[in-house]
Structure formats: C-alpha cells, structure tokens
Amino acid sequence: MELFTEGDPIADTKAPAGPIDRRWETRRFEAKLVNPANRRKMTVIVVGTGLAGGSAAATLAEQGYHVKSYCYQDSPRRAHSIAAQGGINAAKNYRNDGDSVHRLFYDTVKGGDFRSRESNVHRLAEVSVNIIDQCVAQGVPFAREYGGLLDTRSFGGAQVQRTFYARGQTGQQLLLGAYQALERQIGLGSVEMNARHEMLELVLVDGKARGIVVRDLVTGEISTEMADAVVLASGGYGNVFYLSTNAKGCNVTATWRAHRKGAYFANPCYTQIHPTCIPVSGDHQSKLTLMSESLRNDGRVWVPKAKGDDRSPKDIPEDDRDYYLERIYPSFGNLVPRDIASRAAKNVCDEGRGVGPTKLGVYLDFADAIHRLGRKAIEAKYGNLFEMYERITGEDPYEVPMRIYPAVHYTMGGLWVDYDLQSSIPGLFVIGEANFSDHGANRLGASALMQGLADGYFVLPTTIANYLASGPLDKVDASHPAAVEARTDVEDRIRRLLAVNGDRTVDSFHRELGQIMWEHCGMERSEAGLRKAIDEIRALRDQFWQRVKVSGTGEELNQSLEKAGRVADFFELAELMCIDALHREESCGGHFRAEHQTPDGEAQRDDDRFAYVAAWEFTATGEPSVLHKEDLKFEYVHPTQRSYK
C-alpha cells in the first residue's frame, strides 16, 4: 500500500513582495485594523500559556479583545517555557562585534540548513531588538556587566555574542514577565483564565475555527467554548520519543486535533537533538535533563583518543584527549550548531570512545575556564546548572568534567502557517513551537524564546486583526450542530479508551513507541529503518487499542485517561514523522539520512528536489496522507553546503 499521495502545491500568499527589510513594515500597514470599540465585542481563544501563548493573551487583552486562555497545568506559569535555560537572541550589537539584523537573519537561515522561509526569518530578526526592550521594561533581570549594561554571550551557529541571558534560568524569568502581564489582564477582567483544562477538539463552523472542546482535568467535565478566532500556542511534540528534555505533560494533542480537522502539518520529521543533556542512566527513567548550550561557551567537549580508555578523566593527560569539535570545526569549535554537535558526539561514541557506564557520553570540561576565570566567575554564570547536575548525578562538575549526550529537545516541524501565522484553516492561528515557520531543519540555540515572544508580543496581535476585521462573524454558541458534533466526538473517544480495559499500561506503550522512534527516526535515519518503524508503529497502535488499561472513569481526576489520549495521538503523529522522513531523500539539519552524506560525514542536501516545505493533509486513519509542497525561494541567502570548519 502506498504511504502518501501528492496533492496540489501550497503557497504563502500573505508575505508582501519588495525588499526583504521592508516586508514586515509593508504588511503591518496593509493589514486591516479593528477599531477599539469593536475589539471589545470580539473573543479570542488562546491555548497554552508559555512564552508564545502568555504574551499573546496578555497583548490581545491589552488591545481590548476578550481573551479566553487555557492550559492543562495548575498555573499559567508552569508552562514548559519556564524550563529554558541559556538565553534569547537579539540583534542589538551591544558588543560592537559585527552583529546586525541581516547577520541574525543569515545565521538563522544557514543554521536551518536552508529549509526556512526568508520573509519569516527576516521578520524574526527585525522584531528581536524590540523583545529585549519589552522584557527590560517588564523588569526581567537580564545579566549585566560591571558597568550596568546588559551582558551577552555566544551560542551555537554564530560568531557574535548576541544571546541575552538571566544566569541559567532565562526562560523562567521571561515567562514570569509574560505571566505578570497576563495576570494584570486577568485582574482587569480582560482575560478569562482556565487552568487545568485540556483542549481535546477544534470546532469548525462553515470551515472556520470558531471554538474548542476542553476537558476539566479535575472534575472530568466536558465543555465547548466558542470564539471569533482560535490561537494554538501549545508547544512541540518531542515527547513522541518518550525520553526527551520536555516536561512529562508536553503533548501534541491540541495541534494534532487541529490537523485531523484540516490544518496541514509541516515538516514533522524535523526534530532537534540537543547535544548537551545528562546521559540516560537506565530503563527506569521517564525523562531527560538538559544542560544549557551556554555551557559550551566555557566548557570544552572531549573524549579519549583511544577506544576503551576507562581511566578517570583526571588521569587522562592532554595528549590522550580528543577535543573533537575543536579539531573538526576550528572556526566555530565547541559552538557549532546543535545538529552538528549531536552527530559528532554520536560518531565518537559509535567508534567506541564514549565515556561513562553506558559508553554513551562525552565529557564537557570546565577545568580550563575555572583556571582562566576563577571558580567564582563560573559560579556567577552557571551556578544553578552546576548544582542541578550535581544533584542528579552525584558528581561535582567543578572537580570532574560533566558527562553529556544528545537527547530530543525541540521540534522544528509543526502546523503549517502563512506569513500571518494563520494555518490552512481560516481563523486558526498557530504560534511558537507549535508552528513550523522560522527554523527550517535545525533551530539555533536561544532562538526558541525569541520566536515565542516575537509571535506573541509583536506579530500575532497585528495579523489576527486583519482576519477579525473581515467580520463580523455570525454569533454561534455550544448548541450549534458543529459544536455538538465536536463534543460528541470527544465523549465517544473517551468512552472508547475506557472500554478497552486491557492488560498493559499507557506508559508501557509510550516507552515502546519512543524506543522505535529513537532507533529509527532519531539522530540517524535510513530507508530500511523507517519502513520497519512504520510497520512496528502500526502494529503497536493496533495493540494499544486492544490492550491498553485505563482505570477509573471520565468524570474525575484521571491522569491515566489523560495520558492515554495523548499517546493515541502520538501513535498517529509518529507514523507521519516516519513517512515524512522517508519521503525526504536528503539530509538537512536535524534530518540525517544515512544514505545521503558527504564523504566526510556531513549532511548532504538535495536542493533540486527537496527545497520545499512538506505540508501534510490528514486523511482517514489507514488512508495515505496527502503531501502539499510549498517551494522555498532564496533571494538574499543563497543555499550552499553548510560549513562551520
């Protein structure tokens, strides 16, 4: 049976023509406006309260819209954005080291291995300078130099210091800034906050997104919420691998439900493997822990030169160490992009030179930095990260090198959106990690926070007005036949999950699915492996619906039921990820096909055949998905073989 069929091409019709540095300004002027009196009559639903969702809800409410905000956490500030560590990029050029909006644009397109839209990326670089001003005005405590100026540091894929940071907890401080803005609007009555609610379905009326069906995770009550537009800011899908650096609750359900209703899913195979994570220690683990990329500013990555060298790192002299990133990539050294650093770590471990009990690890050594700068300086920069590492591993990184290994961290794929961040469903906007728009096949470090806040504070509030100004839309409520049908679908799905009453836990299925995905659709993929994975995923999915055990009822707090619904969606997503990876017969960024590499082991793109966005349309389960191609055009950054040597 064929895995997919090809449909009509798709295009982004919202990006203006003209010089790239004028396009966003042109779009802002051409976009229709909604006058303040009319905004008060309009309702917008925002799903997710991370950096993208929190900033969007606060800003839309500030503009006068009535906002309904939903999150499954017990507080908006527990969104996973709070876990981000290293920093946020902005083209401020405070260091006077040659940075500019154009250089950030260039680095991001190149870092994404020439698989992103130039217009979107340039807008992101432009808006980056406003984000820092916004956050400083909110009181975000960015690190400062001795004289009081904002400090910056380096991140992978750049040769300038453009990353603003708040020690090793930048995401936390930025999210608290957005959360304060959100709470202010909640207090004013402009935002209706609904914590502990999970979106389980999208409501379409006359082909437009007009609401969602949610479940109260405490009482189990199902309700239908209607609005004039819906914004998804629900994050990425890295937990399809089971083990990832994502919070355990992170899931794909909100975006997958929208996909099943007609929203195209773009580039699902583009997943980011972060090179600096604490290695897996055993089968008991349910998640992995990130060690910020910022550590590669001062830490040096190395392994023993000889295979099977089991000496303590302190006993291995310099001449017996291989600082392999510095050796292979002398221009960027330890600060190469994440996809390159991750594959290099895998390669040396595959050679038999890995370290630690499992031999799946490399050293990240701070001895030189401590000798050069002093322990106090390192503590000031990275103290909380060093403490976290010691608590988890029992090893003191001030005394012995950290052990790190790549792990799933971020997803560049997501729902397809146009320049206005609107999906293929009118009225459904998608922001932050939930969309595909800015990072191509590989995200540069410190750009996730930049994109989330750019979308929420600056882009969406302009573009959603253009859609709402085309109204007024007919008033609809939960009694509309489309809303009733959506709610019935949710209730039927819950009943079906509870009715299986099998003999295997949800977690056992999720873990097995993750192992299949990591083995065949992780750091390295092949045609044979991907075909095997598709067969195994389908067989495991059939088992899931025959043997999963979901105890309890739907009318109560039931975390087993919550996880079952999310894992059911992960099964369908996993199959699409493998199909996407199989059809893309090239290597680019985080998508590395073993059959397509240069003689020295680097990713080998095929620009003639694959310089496009793969936007997938859902068909009935078991039917071939439909591929729609959006051709990528490069006017300002011309594709070349990426080199960081």
XYZ file of C-alpha atoms in Angstrom:
645
model
C 0.000 0.000 0.000
C 1.282 3.472 -0.860
C 2.224 5.656 2.100
C 1.157 9.001 0.659
C -0.168 10.771 -2.398
C 0.805 14.175 -3.727
C -1.761 16.961 -3.786
C -1.778 20.486 -5.149
C 1.126 22.762 -4.236
C 0.607 25.294 -1.472
C 1.877 28.871 -1.256
C 2.194 31.619 1.316
C 0.149 34.421 -0.210
C 0.390 36.825 2.724
C 4.080 37.781 2.561
C 4.462 41.078 0.666
C 6.805 41.492 -2.268
C 9.597 44.065 -2.320
C 12.861 44.439 -0.401
C 13.012 41.965 2.459
C 13.802 44.621 5.053
C 10.544 46.418 4.180
C 8.156 43.449 4.027
C 7.062 43.389 7.662
C 6.529 47.131 7.688
C 4.528 46.800 4.456
C 2.417 44.003 5.904
C 1.709 45.927 9.087
C 0.462 48.883 7.027
C -1.594 46.788 4.604
C -3.230 44.681 7.321
C -6.758 45.742 8.187
C -7.406 47.163 11.638
C -10.174 46.655 14.186
C -11.182 49.805 15.987
C -11.020 49.730 19.811
C -14.789 49.791 20.278
C -15.231 46.710 18.094
C -12.406 44.787 19.759
C -14.414 44.662 22.965
C -17.109 42.705 21.104
C -14.692 40.023 19.897
C -13.441 36.924 21.688
C -10.181 35.101 21.026
C -9.282 31.699 22.488
C -5.595 31.115 23.279
C -4.497 27.553 24.058
C -1.236 27.448 26.020
C 0.344 29.900 28.455
C 4.050 29.596 27.679
C 6.069 32.433 26.223
C 4.061 32.494 22.991
C 0.617 31.917 24.500
C 1.126 34.018 27.620
C 2.491 37.008 25.712
C -0.224 36.712 23.047
C -3.085 36.532 25.562
C -1.728 39.495 27.531
C -1.168 41.615 24.424
C -4.526 40.844 22.804
C -6.294 41.662 26.065
C -4.311 44.888 26.364
C -5.594 45.792 22.896
C -9.162 45.330 24.064
C -10.174 41.861 22.898
C -11.872 39.471 25.297
C -9.475 36.552 25.695
C -10.161 33.035 26.934
C -6.892 31.351 27.950
C -6.482 27.606 28.556
C -3.678 25.472 29.946
C -3.537 21.958 31.368
C -1.114 22.976 34.130
C -2.358 24.134 37.520
C -0.946 27.616 36.853
C -0.032 29.502 33.659
C 3.498 29.960 34.961
C 4.122 26.209 34.928
C 4.203 26.097 31.130
C 7.338 24.371 29.846
C 8.886 27.671 28.686
C 9.896 28.098 32.304
C 12.498 25.340 31.873
C 14.504 27.163 29.185
C 17.984 27.890 30.442
C 20.519 29.523 28.189
C 19.262 32.753 26.677
C 17.421 34.684 23.984
C 18.931 36.016 20.764
C 18.580 39.620 19.630
C 20.448 41.660 17.020
C 21.276 44.539 19.373
C 25.023 44.544 18.589
C 25.832 45.886 22.068
C 29.236 44.207 21.775
C 30.005 46.084 18.557
C 31.249 42.767 17.194
C 29.659 42.954 13.764
C 26.132 41.790 14.569
C 23.120 43.158 12.724
C 19.565 42.234 11.787
C 20.871 40.909 8.489
C 23.523 38.757 10.192
C 20.972 37.221 12.568
C 18.759 36.585 9.534
C 21.657 34.987 7.670
C 22.771 32.846 10.617
C 19.223 31.579 11.177
C 18.597 30.641 7.538
C 22.004 28.968 7.310
C 21.588 27.287 10.697
C 18.266 25.856 9.499
C 20.134 24.342 6.534
C 18.238 26.483 4.034
C 14.853 24.962 4.714
C 13.020 28.012 6.102
C 11.233 30.993 4.554
C 13.375 34.082 4.143
C 10.484 36.502 4.820
C 9.556 34.929 8.151
C 13.136 34.680 9.356
C 13.949 38.294 8.490
C 10.877 39.466 10.384
C 12.017 37.438 13.390
C 15.442 39.106 13.278
C 13.847 42.553 12.995
C 11.484 42.042 15.907
C 14.226 40.555 18.117
C 15.519 44.012 19.045
C 12.082 45.038 20.349
C 11.755 41.941 22.523
C 14.694 42.890 24.744
C 13.298 46.398 25.290
C 9.882 44.945 26.130
C 11.311 42.495 28.644
C 13.617 45.017 30.307
C 10.628 47.328 30.714
C 8.787 44.470 32.429
C 11.676 44.073 34.852
C 13.194 40.843 33.535
C 16.541 40.616 35.393
C 18.914 40.026 32.496
C 22.555 39.584 33.404
C 24.539 42.818 33.353
C 28.178 43.723 33.092
C 30.015 45.508 35.891
C 29.067 48.905 34.477
C 25.352 48.057 34.357
C 24.978 47.353 30.648
C 23.155 44.204 29.517
C 25.559 41.301 29.110
C 25.531 38.845 26.213
C 27.215 35.544 25.447
C 27.773 33.229 22.491
C 25.557 30.397 21.335
C 25.953 27.771 18.645
C 25.994 28.675 14.976
C 27.096 32.291 15.472
C 30.419 34.081 15.703
C 28.997 37.081 17.564
C 27.751 37.427 21.136
C 24.046 38.174 20.721
C 22.464 35.992 23.408
C 20.942 37.848 26.372
C 20.524 35.731 29.470
C 19.494 35.562 33.099
C 22.074 33.174 34.522
C 20.881 29.651 33.628
C 17.179 30.392 34.051
C 16.338 32.764 31.203
C 13.096 31.001 30.300
C 11.871 31.271 33.871
C 12.491 34.998 34.069
C 10.982 35.709 30.647
C 7.910 33.614 31.435
C 7.404 35.392 34.741
C 7.470 38.677 32.822
C 4.792 37.439 30.423
C 2.879 35.895 33.336
C 2.792 39.231 35.174
C 1.392 40.901 32.058
C -1.169 38.100 31.765
C -2.153 38.288 35.433
C -2.684 42.023 35.107
C -5.224 41.408 32.347
C -6.854 38.612 34.365
C -7.243 41.065 37.221
C -8.818 43.614 34.895
C -11.296 41.030 33.633
C -9.978 41.082 30.060
C -8.639 37.521 30.237
C -10.711 34.580 31.425
C -8.121 32.103 32.708
C -8.915 28.387 32.656
C -6.142 26.320 34.213
C -6.312 22.501 34.438
C -8.250 22.363 31.170
C -7.053 20.356 28.171
C -8.106 21.028 24.596
C -9.399 17.813 23.015
C -11.032 19.055 19.804
C -11.298 22.014 17.441
C -14.727 23.313 16.421
C -15.186 24.381 12.797
C -18.230 26.358 11.674
C -18.548 26.975 7.930
C -14.899 25.967 7.524
C -13.595 28.488 10.081
C -12.130 27.849 13.527
C -14.734 29.034 16.000
C -14.041 27.183 19.218
C -12.593 24.245 21.114
C -13.811 21.366 23.245
C -12.000 21.120 26.579
C -11.975 18.717 29.496
C -11.676 19.922 33.082
C -8.861 17.717 34.339
C -10.065 17.902 37.952
C -13.774 17.120 37.526
C -13.762 15.492 34.079
C -16.440 17.907 32.830
C -16.502 18.361 29.044
C -17.385 21.838 27.760
C -17.455 23.641 24.435
C -16.001 27.143 24.257
C -16.716 29.425 21.301
C -14.894 32.482 19.957
C -14.201 34.534 16.844
C -10.727 33.041 16.392
C -8.544 30.355 17.970
C -4.816 30.608 18.692
C -2.763 27.475 19.382
C 0.386 28.030 21.417
C 0.653 24.513 22.767
C 4.335 23.784 22.163
C 6.142 20.941 20.426
C 5.859 17.179 20.161
C 9.258 15.923 21.366
C 7.614 13.570 23.847
C 6.678 11.275 20.972
C 10.154 9.844 21.748
C 9.096 9.201 25.376
C 12.530 10.244 26.652
C 13.140 13.929 25.989
C 14.031 17.112 27.831
C 10.378 18.198 27.659
C 8.144 18.230 30.714
C 6.186 14.999 31.024
C 2.915 16.734 30.242
C 4.052 18.174 26.903
C 1.996 16.634 24.106
C 0.774 17.036 20.534
C -2.959 16.694 21.155
C -4.045 20.312 20.545
C -2.192 20.597 17.240
C -2.992 17.033 16.189
C -6.712 17.555 16.759
C -6.460 20.635 14.521
C -4.526 18.587 11.949
C -7.273 15.982 11.894
C -9.766 18.802 11.217
C -7.839 20.032 8.168
C -4.828 22.045 9.340
C -1.740 20.998 7.400
C 1.180 19.617 9.432
C 4.528 20.825 8.066
C 7.900 19.066 8.194
C 7.085 16.702 11.080
C 10.403 14.844 10.682
C 12.425 17.947 11.629
C 13.246 17.234 15.268
C 16.129 18.706 17.213
C 18.503 16.537 19.183
C 20.248 18.718 21.776
C 23.928 17.824 22.243
C 24.278 18.709 25.933
C 21.958 16.596 28.065
C 22.628 14.335 31.022
C 23.012 10.794 29.596
C 20.425 8.079 30.124
C 21.272 6.091 33.243
C 18.813 3.193 32.976
C 15.425 1.871 31.936
C 13.791 3.425 34.977
C 13.939 6.951 33.559
C 10.854 8.773 32.321
C 12.553 11.978 31.118
C 15.946 13.536 30.468
C 17.563 16.731 31.714
C 19.003 19.500 29.583
C 22.338 21.105 30.328
C 22.240 24.521 28.659
C 24.076 25.119 25.403
C 25.538 28.194 27.092
C 27.880 25.819 28.932
C 29.721 25.318 25.639
C 30.948 28.918 25.915
C 33.419 27.847 28.588
C 33.228 24.051 28.636
C 35.389 22.032 26.236
C 33.996 18.822 24.738
C 36.323 15.827 24.539
C 36.682 12.049 24.607
C 39.746 9.814 24.987
C 41.708 9.290 21.792
C 41.923 5.553 22.391
C 38.973 3.177 22.306
C 38.033 1.618 25.617
C 40.094 4.061 27.712
C 38.423 3.628 31.123
C 40.727 5.858 33.129
C 39.264 8.626 35.262
C 39.171 11.867 33.245
C 41.630 13.429 35.692
C 44.107 10.672 34.867
C 43.939 11.177 31.097
C 46.667 13.623 30.016
C 46.103 16.290 27.376
C 47.940 14.320 24.706
C 45.486 11.431 25.123
C 42.372 13.623 24.773
C 40.490 14.382 21.564
C 38.768 17.780 21.634
C 36.946 16.624 18.546
C 34.716 19.657 17.897
C 37.710 21.987 18.074
C 39.632 19.612 15.806
C 36.937 19.115 13.164
C 35.393 22.609 13.222
C 38.198 25.034 14.113
C 36.253 28.198 13.139
C 33.318 27.515 15.492
C 34.843 24.925 17.812
C 32.512 23.885 20.612
C 29.851 26.334 19.391
C 28.806 24.585 16.206
C 25.022 24.240 15.700
C 23.189 21.580 17.657
C 22.598 19.097 14.856
C 26.299 19.026 14.021
C 27.452 18.747 17.641
C 24.956 15.941 18.290
C 26.014 13.872 15.289
C 29.688 14.355 16.193
C 29.011 13.026 19.714
C 27.168 10.024 18.283
C 30.045 9.334 15.888
C 32.761 9.238 18.558
C 30.583 7.009 20.747
C 29.924 4.709 17.791
C 33.718 4.484 17.398
C 33.953 3.053 20.908
C 35.313 6.193 22.559
C 32.258 7.106 24.620
C 32.578 7.629 28.376
C 30.551 6.727 31.447
C 28.868 3.470 32.482
C 26.883 3.094 29.249
C 29.654 4.453 26.995
C 27.046 6.811 25.562
C 28.526 10.066 26.754
C 31.249 12.630 26.164
C 32.980 14.991 28.559
C 32.173 18.694 28.956
C 35.166 20.011 30.855
C 35.425 23.344 32.695
C 38.922 22.959 34.104
C 40.468 25.460 31.665
C 37.719 28.027 32.271
C 37.992 27.712 36.054
C 41.769 28.131 35.795
C 41.397 31.142 33.470
C 38.444 32.955 35.089
C 38.294 31.564 38.610
C 35.625 29.465 40.258
C 33.566 32.468 41.377
C 33.176 33.713 37.808
C 31.957 30.303 36.660
C 29.561 30.114 39.611
C 28.117 33.512 38.679
C 27.441 32.349 35.113
C 26.368 28.767 35.584
C 25.945 28.107 39.307
C 22.370 26.809 39.170
C 23.219 24.495 36.240
C 26.217 23.038 38.073
C 24.060 22.499 41.151
C 21.360 20.768 39.080
C 23.949 18.481 37.505
C 25.435 17.519 40.878
C 22.015 16.778 42.387
C 21.142 14.437 39.526
C 24.480 12.661 39.025
C 26.204 12.969 42.399
C 29.309 14.365 40.658
C 30.777 17.830 41.238
C 31.386 19.500 37.836
C 33.804 21.947 39.454
C 36.051 18.958 40.172
C 35.319 16.467 37.356
C 34.008 17.035 33.817
C 30.300 16.774 33.143
C 29.158 13.792 31.098
C 26.722 14.726 28.340
C 24.982 13.030 25.418
C 22.401 14.185 22.831
C 18.680 13.957 23.576
C 15.426 15.066 21.955
C 14.772 18.683 22.853
C 12.734 20.676 20.311
C 10.651 20.205 17.183
C 11.070 22.470 14.176
C 8.042 20.906 12.489
C 4.524 21.952 13.407
C 1.303 23.161 11.903
C 1.771 24.959 8.596
C 1.144 28.715 8.779
C 1.390 31.596 6.353
C 3.162 34.918 6.946
C 0.254 35.986 9.146
C 0.723 32.844 11.322
C -2.660 31.571 10.128
C -2.974 27.866 9.416
C -4.691 26.311 6.418
C -7.920 26.617 8.448
C -9.213 30.222 8.414
C -9.371 31.662 11.900
C -6.878 29.178 13.364
C -3.576 30.863 14.214
C -0.555 28.926 15.462
C 2.401 30.485 17.274
C 5.652 29.491 18.955
C 6.946 25.932 18.773
C 3.516 24.699 17.700
C 4.073 26.101 14.191
C 6.839 25.331 11.703
C 7.611 28.799 10.460
C 11.066 30.076 11.354
C 13.740 27.457 11.990
C 13.890 25.240 8.925
C 15.550 21.887 9.558
C 17.512 22.979 12.641
C 16.919 25.659 15.270
C 19.857 27.674 16.532
C 20.273 27.858 20.289
C 18.474 30.747 22.062
C 16.072 31.243 19.144
C 13.053 29.432 20.623
C 12.459 32.124 23.238
C 12.986 34.756 20.552
C 10.344 33.220 18.291
C 7.804 32.638 21.054
C 7.905 36.233 22.252
C 8.126 37.667 18.727
C 4.971 35.788 17.730
C 3.062 36.609 20.909
C 4.000 40.209 21.627
C 4.507 41.617 18.142
C 3.402 39.514 15.162
C 0.091 37.848 16.058
C -1.568 40.992 17.516
C -1.104 42.655 14.108
C -2.006 39.760 11.839
C -5.019 38.410 13.726
C -6.635 41.842 13.454
C -6.515 41.537 9.672
C -8.595 38.356 9.919
C -11.045 39.676 12.526
C -11.571 42.889 10.552
C -13.162 40.843 7.773
C -16.100 40.154 10.093
C -18.335 40.466 11.906
C -18.725 36.716 12.143
C -22.102 35.191 12.947
C -22.598 34.581 16.640
C -22.526 30.887 17.493
C -22.737 29.000 20.767
C -22.293 25.476 22.093
C -25.689 24.432 20.699
C -24.530 24.841 17.093
C -24.597 21.442 15.307
C -20.848 21.604 14.576
C -20.091 22.266 18.245
C -22.365 19.440 19.352
C -20.711 17.069 16.882
C -17.218 18.001 18.130
C -18.233 17.439 21.738
C -19.822 14.103 20.873
C -16.599 13.012 19.157
C -14.638 13.801 22.345
C -17.062 11.903 24.553
C -17.024 8.901 22.207
C -13.232 8.855 22.180
C -13.069 8.905 25.990
C -15.599 6.081 26.211
C -13.601 4.057 23.705
C -10.368 4.468 25.696
C -12.069 3.447 28.935
C -13.828 0.490 27.309
C -10.677 -1.339 26.186
C -9.868 -2.429 29.766
C -6.768 -4.327 28.653
C -3.653 -5.590 30.406
C -0.933 -3.034 29.527
C -0.302 0.415 30.969
C -0.282 3.551 28.859
C 3.338 4.197 29.843
C 4.461 0.787 28.580
C 3.073 1.599 25.127
C 4.559 5.091 25.188
C 8.003 3.779 26.165
C 7.941 1.176 23.382
C 6.854 3.765 20.834
C 9.674 6.040 21.967
C 12.232 3.276 21.521
C 11.039 2.672 17.957
C 11.237 6.373 17.148
C 14.673 6.894 18.722
C 16.093 3.855 16.967
C 14.739 4.581 13.500
C 13.723 8.255 13.366
C 16.217 9.810 15.775
C 19.704 11.156 15.093
C 20.177 8.978 12.026
C 17.524 7.579 9.682
C 17.607 5.134 6.771
C 15.054 3.852 4.279
C 15.092 0.351 5.735
C 14.834 1.606 9.299
C 11.980 3.994 8.553
C 9.975 1.341 6.706
C 10.492 -1.010 9.627
C 9.419 1.729 12.052
C 6.182 2.384 10.150
C 5.257 -1.301 10.302
C 6.122 -1.511 14.013
C 4.194 1.672 14.850
C 1.078 0.407 13.089
C 1.264 -2.947 14.851
C 1.831 -1.316 18.240
C -1.044 1.105 17.648
C -3.372 -1.822 16.947
C -2.188 -3.435 20.194
C -2.807 -0.197 22.054
C -6.474 -0.103 21.087
C -6.857 -3.772 22.059
C -4.803 -3.995 25.260
C -4.411 -0.599 26.930
C -5.612 -0.418 30.526
C -7.205 2.886 31.545
C -8.558 2.628 35.060
C -11.101 4.930 36.664
C -13.779 6.976 34.913
C -14.008 10.085 32.794
C -15.902 12.012 35.476
C -12.949 12.519 37.809
C -9.264 13.396 38.009
C -7.795 10.622 35.867
C -4.205 11.006 34.742
C -4.202 7.576 33.122
C -7.003 8.761 30.831
C -5.146 11.999 30.083
C -2.003 10.101 29.071
C -3.955 7.567 27.014
C -5.477 10.267 24.828
C -2.097 11.911 24.300
C -0.324 8.646 23.470
C -3.070 7.718 20.992
C -2.286 10.945 19.144
C 1.462 10.280 19.381
C 0.937 6.990 17.509
C -0.615 8.779 14.544
C 1.999 11.542 14.627
C 4.864 9.030 14.811
C 3.708 7.336 11.625
C 3.530 10.675 9.802
C 7.004 11.638 11.069
C 8.455 8.442 9.625
C 6.629 8.889 6.320
C 7.919 12.464 6.091
C 11.480 11.326 6.876
C 11.197 8.509 4.342
C 9.951 10.708 1.519
C 12.698 13.334 2.105
C 15.589 11.557 0.419
C 18.257 14.008 1.533
C 19.982 15.045 4.738
C 19.386 18.525 6.105
C 19.769 19.905 9.605
C 18.229 17.586 12.191
C 17.053 15.192 9.466
C 20.040 12.967 8.702
C 19.573 10.124 6.244
C 22.469 7.647 6.332
C 22.262 7.249 2.541
C 22.780 10.990 1.946
C 26.009 12.301 3.435
C 29.181 13.892 2.143
C 32.460 11.935 2.109
C 33.385 13.494 5.480
C 30.039 12.573 7.054
C 28.183 15.892 6.830
C 24.535 16.315 5.790
C 24.075 16.289 2.012
C 21.062 18.286 0.855
C 19.337 17.876 -2.477
C 18.153 21.393 -3.277
C 16.930 20.490 -6.744
C 14.390 18.003 -5.387
C 13.681 18.975 -1.778
C 13.900 22.757 -1.358
C 10.312 22.865 -0.174
C 8.132 22.742 2.906
C 6.314 19.408 3.178
C 2.775 20.257 4.320
C 0.755 17.127 5.089
C -3.019 16.885 4.908
C -4.778 14.374 7.147
C -6.910 11.660 5.643
C -8.855 8.944 7.412
C -6.707 6.676 9.593
C -5.263 3.970 7.388
C -5.572 6.065 4.229
C -2.471 7.625 2.601
C -1.693 11.165 3.761
C -1.634 13.895 1.120
C 1.585 15.871 0.585
C 1.358 19.531 -0.434
C 4.634 21.212 -1.355
C 5.482 24.857 -0.701
C 8.530 25.765 -2.765
C 11.169 27.785 -0.935
C 12.713 30.737 -2.771
C 16.062 32.206 -1.752
C 16.747 35.756 -2.863
C 19.066 37.006 -0.130
C 20.801 33.938 1.345
C 21.728 31.515 -1.389
C 21.936 27.851 -0.385
C 25.436 26.449 -0.077
C 26.932 23.417 1.625
C 26.935 24.434 5.293
C 30.439 24.665 6.687
C 31.439 25.507 10.236
C 35.055 24.482 9.761
